């Protein structure tokens, strides 16, 4: 194999999935070669960007491409979503994190919330390919934030959709749909959930009485993402773990979600300032209000 | 020629400690604190050297820089010869001249030390390196014809850079792999700009590139590429992955917001340039009251970085006394001048926060020194009933690092109980053709010892490869 440095990482294709969510196809052959479900990458658009962790949605070892889907939630994500096809990231590193162990277990339920739907997709797909029955529950605030519906249908035996405002699927939250599965007597062997911390917390609380193995993909603040700084510490089973190397997927029944919520607020004031400064220069273009 | 320079030797001239940025000014910037010598100051200091035939300074230098000889060239105003003389044994004098603890090595051995004060050897080395760089006196070292053997260096810190330089000179095809997005390892993420300006690191890396060393960023060996894969494609491998895993304080409240490892705090500032927020996107929070725990150089770097972010106070807690501090005396003095407070014989016992999970107070305990422990230093023992509480918004733990565990986790390679790679006296690990050095072996030492390990391993790799057939 040839070892050459990649000075930049071209954005080969880009699709806007909603006002605030974009799909990015990036040329990164060393990452595509080794990626597995549950891996993430670090993106830096420019020299002065943050190192942003993003879960891989798809990859193609032959073409050397990786796919990520990003929702604009702060300056860095908004800035990435404003990039155009043909532009390049200065740095992409990965695949990082411990991949999900994919095996035949029976029935697997994937629960994705918001942009977590995208991050759930490769995991659900892998479990389907491993011969499992896959039920996907997709939840979002409103219809336009439900993404990858068609793709998810292709790799699922059943897809349930919930929206907070009832604009699509059933009105309610993902845990309502999960309860229905339990109520109808569905035998669930394991659950994978990716999305907002509060959603993952309630998924864990819902599956706990049934003792269903439940895994949540945690999204703490990260810096180097190589196991070096400890900034991404999470509390699992009363012990600290580094999400970047030990995770990001952990046994949801053992995760202290409140700890994660608090720590994710560590730089809130800075993030607000960054976004305000950024929005001043990009009025009405990124769909953030 | 400078006709006014003192005759050599003039040992009685007062040792020159170099000029420094004024403390009140420097705490407002991240520019270099030590300003070094100008040309005349360098000549005067060089004139102090006795040019001892026994060369105690050179013998005590871990990489045996030819100190009396380079000082002689410098005194003769032949900087070109001086730099070449240094280059014979050390390719990174601008780095070593700044961060090597000379007081423990060459300057400790200098025969002038007791009577007049040692020659300022470190500052002279730095002067020669800086002068040569700024005046384009440097020619790239001559590299032997390519021999076709491929060598990989894992990590781009000081030990790997030393291996790369040595082996490239010997004609090997060298590739350096770095996990982060910039090269230099601990020189980049750990050591602040006010001790080691980035132009110095960039210059050294660029020179290696010009010599033909290949650098690959954003590649984490053990993840992006496994060590076993590298072994198929390279004839020999050097592991210089450093000691990047921070030791936790091990007290209640470690998960509060405002609790940093020194690694996180320094990386936010040094690598990500968080001190330039919002021009740079990575934030760094210090609040009003900062506590740093530890007595080493990393603790001093953390405290001095924090000070430059303008909090009300920065206080260092150290469980022993000033005498036992592992930090360089010069850095401790710099910190004191910058208004950093010290609480000696003090350790944190628990951290308390508010309802939002933010650090508010640190409960501490006073210590006294007991019998010497295995390190030879007197062991700190808590004094019962001496607990007290101090307010704090941020606490930075700078109490040591252990090796980055990734390669150890993903490879069958022998380690000791601290997870350091085990090597023989030539830097050989338990895997054939795989060598290691620096902090991944030592578990947290100095830049200079890492470079020394790198040189040693490079020679052993050369010997090893001479017996091998190309892959």
Short mmCIF file of N, CA, C and O in Angstrom, two decimals, chain B residues 94-216:
data_model
loop_
_atom_site.label_atom_id
_atom_site.label_comp_id
_atom_site.label_asym_id
_atom_site.label_seq_id
_atom_site.Cartn_x
_atom_site.Cartn_y
_atom_site.Cartn_z
N UNK B 94 17.81 24.54 18.26
CA UNK B 94 16.92 25.65 18.62
C UNK B 94 15.87 25.17 19.62
O UNK B 94 15.38 25.94 20.45
N UNK B 95 15.53 23.88 19.53
CA UNK B 95 14.57 23.31 20.50
C UNK B 95 15.29 23.03 21.82
O UNK B 95 14.88 23.47 22.88
N UNK B 96 16.43 22.29 21.74
CA UNK B 96 17.15 21.92 22.96
C UNK B 96 17.65 23.15 23.70
O UNK B 96 17.61 23.20 24.93
N UNK B 97 18.14 24.14 22.97
CA UNK B 97 18.64 25.36 23.60
C UNK B 97 17.57 26.01 24.46
O UNK B 97 17.87 26.75 25.39
N UNK B 98 16.30 25.75 24.13
CA UNK B 98 15.20 26.36 24.87
C UNK B 98 14.63 25.46 25.97
O UNK B 98 14.34 25.95 27.05
N UNK B 99 14.42 24.18 25.67
CA UNK B 99 13.67 23.37 26.64
C UNK B 99 14.50 22.33 27.39
O UNK B 99 13.99 21.70 28.30
N UNK B 100 15.77 22.15 27.03
CA UNK B 100 16.58 21.17 27.74
C UNK B 100 16.93 21.72 29.13
O UNK B 100 17.26 22.89 29.27
N UNK B 101 16.84 20.88 30.18
CA UNK B 101 17.22 21.35 31.52
C UNK B 101 18.75 21.36 31.68
O UNK B 101 19.32 20.48 32.32
N UNK B 102 19.40 22.35 31.09
CA UNK B 102 20.88 22.39 31.09
C UNK B 102 21.45 22.38 32.50
O UNK B 102 22.55 21.90 32.74
N UNK B 103 20.68 22.95 33.45
CA UNK B 103 21.18 23.02 34.83
C UNK B 103 21.44 21.63 35.42
O UNK B 103 22.17 21.48 36.39
N UNK B 104 20.81 20.60 34.83
CA UNK B 104 21.06 19.23 35.32
C UNK B 104 22.18 18.54 34.55
O UNK B 104 22.63 17.47 34.95
N UNK B 105 22.56 19.09 33.43
CA UNK B 105 23.54 18.43 32.57
C UNK B 105 24.78 19.32 32.40
O UNK B 105 25.55 19.49 33.31
N UNK B 106 24.92 19.90 31.21
CA UNK B 106 26.15 20.61 30.88
C UNK B 106 26.49 21.73 31.85
O UNK B 106 27.63 21.87 32.29
N UNK B 107 25.47 22.53 32.22
CA UNK B 107 25.77 23.68 33.07
C UNK B 107 26.05 23.25 34.51
O UNK B 107 26.70 23.97 35.26
N UNK B 108 25.54 22.08 34.87
CA UNK B 108 25.84 21.54 36.19
C UNK B 108 27.30 21.07 36.25
O UNK B 108 27.97 21.16 37.27
N UNK B 109 27.79 20.59 35.09
CA UNK B 109 29.15 20.05 35.04
C UNK B 109 30.20 21.12 34.81
O UNK B 109 31.40 20.89 35.01
N UNK B 110 29.80 22.30 34.38
CA UNK B 110 30.75 23.37 34.03
C UNK B 110 31.63 23.70 35.23
O UNK B 110 31.14 23.90 36.35
N UNK B 111 32.94 23.74 35.01
CA UNK B 111 33.87 23.95 36.13
C UNK B 111 33.73 25.36 36.73
O UNK B 111 34.18 25.60 37.84
N UNK B 112 33.12 26.27 36.02
CA UNK B 112 32.95 27.62 36.55
C UNK B 112 31.79 27.72 37.53
O UNK B 112 31.61 28.74 38.19
N UNK B 113 30.98 26.65 37.60
CA UNK B 113 29.69 26.74 38.28
C UNK B 113 29.81 27.33 39.70
O UNK B 113 29.15 28.30 40.02
N UNK B 114 30.69 26.74 40.51
CA UNK B 114 30.69 27.15 41.91
C UNK B 114 31.29 28.52 42.13
O UNK B 114 30.76 29.33 42.87
N UNK B 115 32.39 28.78 41.44
CA UNK B 115 33.10 30.03 41.72
C UNK B 115 32.49 31.24 41.01
O UNK B 115 32.31 32.29 41.59
N UNK B 116 32.14 31.07 39.73
CA UNK B 116 31.69 32.24 38.95
C UNK B 116 30.28 32.09 38.38
O UNK B 116 29.71 33.04 37.87
N UNK B 117 29.77 30.91 38.43
CA UNK B 117 28.50 30.65 37.71
C UNK B 117 28.84 30.01 36.37
O UNK B 117 29.77 30.46 35.67
N UNK B 118 28.11 28.96 36.00
CA UNK B 118 28.40 28.23 34.76
C UNK B 118 28.26 29.13 33.54
O UNK B 118 27.56 30.14 33.58
N UNK B 119 28.93 28.73 32.48
CA UNK B 119 28.69 29.39 31.18
C UNK B 119 27.23 29.12 30.81
O UNK B 119 26.72 28.01 31.03
N UNK B 120 26.55 30.11 30.26
CA UNK B 120 25.14 29.95 29.84
C UNK B 120 25.09 29.13 28.55
O UNK B 120 24.80 29.65 27.47
N UNK B 121 25.38 27.84 28.67
CA UNK B 121 25.56 27.01 27.48
C UNK B 121 24.27 26.89 26.67
O UNK B 121 24.27 27.00 25.44
N UNK B 122 23.17 26.70 27.38
CA UNK B 122 21.88 26.55 26.69
C UNK B 122 21.56 27.78 25.86
O UNK B 122 21.13 27.67 24.70
N UNK B 123 21.78 28.95 26.45
CA UNK B 123 21.46 30.18 25.70
C UNK B 123 22.41 30.37 24.51
O UNK B 123 22.03 30.93 23.49
N UNK B 124 23.65 29.91 24.67
CA UNK B 124 24.59 30.01 23.54
C UNK B 124 24.15 29.07 22.40
O UNK B 124 24.21 29.43 21.23
N UNK B 125 23.70 27.87 22.78
CA UNK B 125 23.24 26.92 21.77
C UNK B 125 22.05 27.51 21.01
O UNK B 125 21.98 27.47 19.79
N UNK B 126 21.12 28.06 21.79
CA UNK B 126 19.95 28.68 21.18
C UNK B 126 20.37 29.85 20.27
O UNK B 126 19.85 30.00 19.16
N UNK B 127 21.32 30.66 20.74
CA UNK B 127 21.75 31.81 19.93
C UNK B 127 22.29 31.35 18.58
O UNK B 127 21.94 31.88 17.53
N UNK B 128 23.17 30.35 18.64
CA UNK B 128 23.79 29.86 17.39
C UNK B 128 22.70 29.33 16.44
O UNK B 128 22.67 29.64 15.25
N UNK B 129 21.75 28.55 17.00
CA UNK B 129 20.71 27.97 16.17
C UNK B 129 19.81 29.05 15.57
O UNK B 129 19.48 29.02 14.38
N UNK B 130 19.42 30.02 16.40
CA UNK B 130 18.52 31.07 15.92
C UNK B 130 19.22 31.95 14.87
O UNK B 130 18.64 32.32 13.86
N UNK B 131 20.48 32.28 15.16
CA UNK B 131 21.24 33.14 14.24
C UNK B 131 21.39 32.44 12.88
O UNK B 131 21.18 33.04 11.82
N UNK B 132 21.72 31.15 12.96
CA UNK B 132 21.91 30.40 11.72
C UNK B 132 20.61 30.32 10.93
O UNK B 132 20.59 30.45 9.70
N UNK B 133 19.50 30.12 11.65
CA UNK B 133 18.20 30.00 10.97
C UNK B 133 17.81 31.34 10.33
O UNK B 133 17.43 31.39 9.17
N UNK B 134 17.96 32.42 11.11
CA UNK B 134 17.49 33.72 10.62
C UNK B 134 18.39 34.26 9.52
O UNK B 134 17.97 35.09 8.73
N UNK B 135 19.64 33.82 9.47
CA UNK B 135 20.56 34.32 8.45
C UNK B 135 20.84 33.30 7.36
O UNK B 135 21.81 33.46 6.60
N UNK B 136 19.97 32.30 7.31
CA UNK B 136 20.10 31.29 6.24
C UNK B 136 21.48 30.65 6.13
O UNK B 136 21.98 30.45 5.03
N UNK B 137 22.08 30.39 7.28
CA UNK B 137 23.42 29.78 7.25
C UNK B 137 23.34 28.26 7.18
O UNK B 137 24.36 27.59 7.07
N UNK B 138 22.12 27.75 7.31
CA UNK B 138 22.00 26.31 7.42
C UNK B 138 21.95 25.64 6.07
O UNK B 138 21.12 25.99 5.23
N UNK B 139 22.85 24.69 5.90
CA UNK B 139 22.71 23.83 4.73
C UNK B 139 22.11 22.53 5.25
O UNK B 139 22.39 22.12 6.36
N UNK B 140 21.26 21.91 4.44
CA UNK B 140 20.70 20.64 4.89
C UNK B 140 21.82 19.64 5.04
O UNK B 140 22.78 19.67 4.26
N UNK B 141 21.71 18.77 6.05
CA UNK B 141 22.75 17.75 6.20
C UNK B 141 22.80 16.86 4.95
O UNK B 141 21.78 16.64 4.30
N UNK B 142 23.99 16.39 4.63
CA UNK B 142 24.14 15.55 3.45
C UNK B 142 23.56 14.17 3.74
O UNK B 142 23.85 13.56 4.76
N UNK B 143 22.68 13.70 2.86
CA UNK B 143 22.09 12.38 3.06
C UNK B 143 22.78 11.39 2.12
O UNK B 143 23.04 11.71 0.96
N UNK B 144 23.03 10.20 2.65
CA UNK B 144 23.62 9.16 1.79
C UNK B 144 22.63 8.74 0.72
O UNK B 144 21.44 8.96 0.85
N UNK B 145 23.15 8.11 -0.30
CA UNK B 145 22.31 7.63 -1.40
C UNK B 145 21.24 6.69 -0.85
O UNK B 145 21.49 5.90 0.05
N UNK B 146 20.03 6.79 -1.42
CA UNK B 146 18.92 5.98 -0.91
C UNK B 146 19.23 4.50 -1.01
O UNK B 146 19.67 4.01 -2.04
N UNK B 147 19.00 3.81 0.12
CA UNK B 147 19.35 2.39 0.14
C UNK B 147 18.15 1.47 -0.09
O UNK B 147 18.28 0.26 -0.13
N UNK B 148 16.94 2.08 -0.19
CA UNK B 148 15.76 1.30 -0.52
C UNK B 148 15.01 0.71 0.65
O UNK B 148 13.89 0.25 0.51
N UNK B 149 15.60 0.76 1.84
CA UNK B 149 14.90 0.25 3.02
C UNK B 149 13.89 1.30 3.50
O UNK B 149 14.19 2.49 3.52
N UNK B 150 12.71 0.80 3.90
CA UNK B 150 11.67 1.73 4.35
C UNK B 150 11.49 1.64 5.87
O UNK B 150 11.39 0.56 6.43
N UNK B 151 11.46 2.82 6.48
CA UNK B 151 11.30 2.91 7.92
C UNK B 151 10.09 3.78 8.25
O UNK B 151 9.90 4.83 7.63
N UNK B 152 9.27 3.33 9.21
CA UNK B 152 8.13 4.13 9.67
C UNK B 152 8.40 4.62 11.08
O UNK B 152 8.87 3.86 11.93
N UNK B 153 8.09 5.90 11.34
CA UNK B 153 8.13 6.43 12.70
C UNK B 153 6.70 6.72 13.12
O UNK B 153 5.98 7.43 12.40
N UNK B 154 6.29 6.17 14.24
CA UNK B 154 4.92 6.37 14.70
C UNK B 154 4.91 7.48 15.73
O UNK B 154 5.51 7.35 16.81
N UNK B 155 4.24 8.59 15.41
CA UNK B 155 4.28 9.78 16.24
C UNK B 155 5.29 10.75 15.66
O UNK B 155 6.26 10.33 15.01
N UNK B 156 5.07 12.05 15.86
CA UNK B 156 6.01 13.02 15.29
C UNK B 156 6.61 13.91 16.38
O UNK B 156 6.95 15.05 16.14
N UNK B 157 6.71 13.36 17.57
CA UNK B 157 7.34 14.09 18.66
C UNK B 157 8.85 14.03 18.59
O UNK B 157 9.41 13.54 17.61
N UNK B 158 9.53 14.52 19.64
CA UNK B 158 10.99 14.64 19.58
C UNK B 158 11.74 13.33 19.31
O UNK B 158 12.73 13.34 18.57
N UNK B 159 11.29 12.20 19.85
CA UNK B 159 12.04 10.96 19.61
C UNK B 159 11.93 10.54 18.14
O UNK B 159 12.93 10.19 17.51
N UNK B 160 10.72 10.60 17.59
CA UNK B 160 10.53 10.24 16.19
C UNK B 160 11.28 11.17 15.25
O UNK B 160 11.85 10.73 14.25
N UNK B 161 11.26 12.46 15.56
CA UNK B 161 11.97 13.41 14.70
C UNK B 161 13.45 13.09 14.68
O UNK B 161 14.11 13.17 13.63
N UNK B 162 13.98 12.70 15.84
CA UNK B 162 15.41 12.36 15.91
C UNK B 162 15.70 11.11 15.08
O UNK B 162 16.68 11.07 14.33
N UNK B 163 14.84 10.11 15.18
CA UNK B 163 15.02 8.89 14.39
C UNK B 163 14.97 9.23 12.90
O UNK B 163 15.82 8.80 12.10
N UNK B 164 13.96 10.03 12.53
CA UNK B 164 13.78 10.37 11.12
C UNK B 164 15.02 11.07 10.57
O UNK B 164 15.51 10.74 9.49
N UNK B 165 15.55 12.02 11.34
CA UNK B 165 16.72 12.77 10.88
C UNK B 165 17.92 11.85 10.72
O UNK B 165 18.61 11.87 9.68
N UNK B 166 18.17 11.03 11.73
CA UNK B 166 19.35 10.16 11.69
C UNK B 166 19.27 9.16 10.54
O UNK B 166 20.24 8.94 9.82
N UNK B 167 18.10 8.54 10.39
CA UNK B 167 18.00 7.49 9.37
C UNK B 167 17.93 8.06 7.96
O UNK B 167 18.40 7.44 7.01
N UNK B 168 17.35 9.24 7.83
CA UNK B 168 17.32 9.86 6.49
C UNK B 168 18.75 10.16 6.05
O UNK B 168 19.12 9.94 4.90
N UNK B 169 19.56 10.65 7.00
CA UNK B 169 20.96 10.94 6.67
C UNK B 169 21.68 9.68 6.19
O UNK B 169 22.57 9.74 5.36
N UNK B 170 21.27 8.54 6.75
CA UNK B 170 21.92 7.29 6.38
C UNK B 170 21.32 6.66 5.13
O UNK B 170 21.65 5.52 4.78
N UNK B 171 20.39 7.37 4.49
CA UNK B 171 19.89 6.89 3.20
C UNK B 171 18.60 6.08 3.24
O UNK B 171 18.18 5.51 2.24
N UNK B 172 17.96 6.04 4.41
CA UNK B 172 16.70 5.29 4.49
C UNK B 172 15.53 6.12 3.98
O UNK B 172 15.57 7.35 3.97
N UNK B 173 14.48 5.40 3.57
CA UNK B 173 13.23 6.02 3.12
C UNK B 173 12.32 6.10 4.34
O UNK B 173 11.80 5.08 4.79
N UNK B 174 12.18 7.31 4.92
CA UNK B 174 11.51 7.45 6.22
C UNK B 174 10.14 8.10 6.08
O UNK B 174 9.99 9.12 5.42
N UNK B 175 9.14 7.49 6.73
CA UNK B 175 7.79 8.05 6.77
C UNK B 175 7.37 8.24 8.23
O UNK B 175 7.47 7.31 9.03
N UNK B 176 6.92 9.45 8.56
CA UNK B 176 6.48 9.75 9.93
C UNK B 176 4.96 9.85 9.95
O UNK B 176 4.37 10.58 9.15
N UNK B 177 4.32 9.11 10.85
CA UNK B 177 2.86 9.13 10.98
C UNK B 177 2.44 9.92 12.22
O UNK B 177 2.93 9.65 13.33
N UNK B 178 1.54 10.88 12.05
CA UNK B 178 1.07 11.69 13.17
C UNK B 178 -0.45 11.56 13.27
O UNK B 178 -1.16 11.67 12.28
N UNK B 179 -0.95 11.36 14.51
CA UNK B 179 -2.40 11.19 14.72
C UNK B 179 -3.14 12.52 14.63
O UNK B 179 -4.27 12.58 14.16
N UNK B 180 -2.49 13.59 15.09
CA UNK B 180 -3.16 14.89 15.09
C UNK B 180 -2.95 15.58 13.75
O UNK B 180 -2.38 15.00 12.83
N UNK B 181 -3.41 16.83 13.65
CA UNK B 181 -3.36 17.50 12.36
C UNK B 181 -2.12 18.37 12.19
O UNK B 181 -1.95 19.00 11.15
N UNK B 182 -1.28 18.46 13.23
CA UNK B 182 -0.02 19.18 13.07
C UNK B 182 1.11 18.35 13.67
O UNK B 182 0.89 17.54 14.57
N UNK B 183 2.32 18.58 13.18
CA UNK B 183 3.45 17.75 13.58
C UNK B 183 4.19 18.33 14.79
O UNK B 183 4.17 19.53 15.02
N UNK B 184 4.84 17.45 15.53
CA UNK B 184 5.67 17.90 16.65
C UNK B 184 5.33 17.20 17.97
O UNK B 184 6.09 17.28 18.92
N UNK B 185 4.17 16.54 18.02
CA UNK B 185 3.80 15.83 19.25
C UNK B 185 3.74 16.78 20.43
O UNK B 185 3.15 17.85 20.33
N UNK B 186 4.39 16.39 21.51
CA UNK B 186 4.31 17.18 22.74
C UNK B 186 4.89 18.59 22.54
O UNK B 186 4.49 19.53 23.22
N UNK B 187 5.82 18.73 21.59
CA UNK B 187 6.36 20.07 21.32
C UNK B 187 5.23 21.00 20.86
O UNK B 187 5.26 22.20 21.09
N UNK B 188 4.24 20.39 20.19
CA UNK B 188 3.14 21.17 19.60
C UNK B 188 1.97 21.32 20.56
O UNK B 188 1.46 22.40 20.76
N UNK B 189 1.52 20.20 21.15
CA UNK B 189 0.31 20.30 21.98
C UNK B 189 0.65 20.61 23.44
O UNK B 189 -0.19 21.10 24.17
N UNK B 190 1.89 20.30 23.86
CA UNK B 190 2.20 20.43 25.28
C UNK B 190 2.94 21.70 25.64
O UNK B 190 2.56 22.40 26.58
N UNK B 191 4.03 21.99 24.92
CA UNK B 191 4.88 23.11 25.33
C UNK B 191 4.32 24.42 24.76
O UNK B 191 4.09 24.53 23.57
N UNK B 192 4.09 25.40 25.63
CA UNK B 192 3.47 26.65 25.16
C UNK B 192 4.39 27.47 24.24
O UNK B 192 5.61 27.35 24.30
N UNK B 193 3.77 28.30 23.45
CA UNK B 193 4.51 29.15 22.51
C UNK B 193 5.49 30.08 23.22
O UNK B 193 6.51 30.43 22.66
N UNK B 194 5.16 30.45 24.48
CA UNK B 194 6.06 31.40 25.15
C UNK B 194 7.35 30.74 25.62
O UNK B 194 8.28 31.40 26.06
N UNK B 195 7.39 29.39 25.53
CA UNK B 195 8.66 28.69 25.80
C UNK B 195 9.30 28.19 24.52
O UNK B 195 10.52 28.01 24.45
N UNK B 196 8.47 27.87 23.53
CA UNK B 196 8.99 27.31 22.28
C UNK B 196 8.16 27.86 21.11
O UNK B 196 7.10 27.34 20.81
N UNK B 197 8.65 28.93 20.47
CA UNK B 197 7.88 29.53 19.38
C UNK B 197 7.63 28.51 18.26
O UNK B 197 8.48 27.68 17.97
N UNK B 198 6.45 28.58 17.67
CA UNK B 198 6.07 27.59 16.65
C UNK B 198 6.94 27.65 15.41
O UNK B 198 7.10 26.66 14.70
N UNK B 199 7.53 28.82 15.13
CA UNK B 199 8.40 28.92 13.95
C UNK B 199 9.58 27.95 14.07
O UNK B 199 10.10 27.45 13.09
N UNK B 200 10.00 27.70 15.34
CA UNK B 200 11.13 26.79 15.54
C UNK B 200 10.72 25.36 15.18
O UNK B 200 11.44 24.66 14.46
N UNK B 201 9.54 24.92 15.66
CA UNK B 201 9.08 23.56 15.34
C UNK B 201 8.86 23.45 13.83
O UNK B 201 9.28 22.48 13.19
N UNK B 202 8.18 24.45 13.27
CA UNK B 202 7.87 24.39 11.83
C UNK B 202 9.14 24.29 11.00
O UNK B 202 9.21 23.54 10.02
N UNK B 203 10.16 25.05 11.42
CA UNK B 203 11.42 25.06 10.68
C UNK B 203 12.05 23.67 10.68
O UNK B 203 12.52 23.19 9.64
N UNK B 204 12.06 23.03 11.86
CA UNK B 204 12.69 21.71 11.95
C UNK B 204 11.93 20.69 11.09
O UNK B 204 12.54 19.87 10.41
N UNK B 205 10.60 20.75 11.13
CA UNK B 205 9.81 19.80 10.35
C UNK B 205 10.02 20.06 8.85
O UNK B 205 10.21 19.13 8.06
N UNK B 206 10.03 21.34 8.47
CA UNK B 206 10.24 21.68 7.06
C UNK B 206 11.60 21.18 6.57
O UNK B 206 11.73 20.69 5.45
N UNK B 207 12.60 21.33 7.42
CA UNK B 207 13.94 20.86 7.04
C UNK B 207 13.94 19.36 6.79
O UNK B 207 14.54 18.88 5.82
N UNK B 208 13.27 18.61 7.67
CA UNK B 208 13.21 17.17 7.48
C UNK B 208 12.48 16.84 6.18
O UNK B 208 12.85 15.93 5.45
N UNK B 209 11.42 17.61 5.90
CA UNK B 209 10.70 17.39 4.63
C UNK B 209 11.62 17.64 3.45
O UNK B 209 11.62 16.89 2.48
N UNK B 210 12.41 18.73 3.56
CA UNK B 210 13.34 19.04 2.46
C UNK B 210 14.39 17.95 2.28
O UNK B 210 14.85 17.69 1.17
N UNK B 211 14.74 17.32 3.40
CA UNK B 211 15.71 16.22 3.31
C UNK B 211 15.08 14.99 2.67
O UNK B 211 15.78 14.05 2.29
N UNK B 212 13.73 14.99 2.59
CA UNK B 212 13.06 13.86 1.95
C UNK B 212 12.28 12.97 2.89
O UNK B 212 11.76 11.92 2.48
N UNK B 213 12.19 13.36 4.17
CA UNK B 213 11.36 12.58 5.10
C UNK B 213 9.90 12.85 4.75
O UNK B 213 9.51 13.99 4.50
N UNK B 214 9.09 11.78 4.69
CA UNK B 214 7.67 11.94 4.39
C UNK B 214 6.89 12.07 5.69
O UNK B 214 7.14 11.32 6.64
N UNK B 215 5.96 13.00 5.73
CA UNK B 215 5.12 13.19 6.91
C UNK B 215 3.67 12.94 6.55
O UNK B 215 3.18 13.47 5.54
N UNK B 216 2.97 12.14 7.34
CA UNK B 216 1.56 11.85 7.11
C UNK B 216 0.76 12.23 8.34
O UNK B 216 0.99 11.69 9.43
#
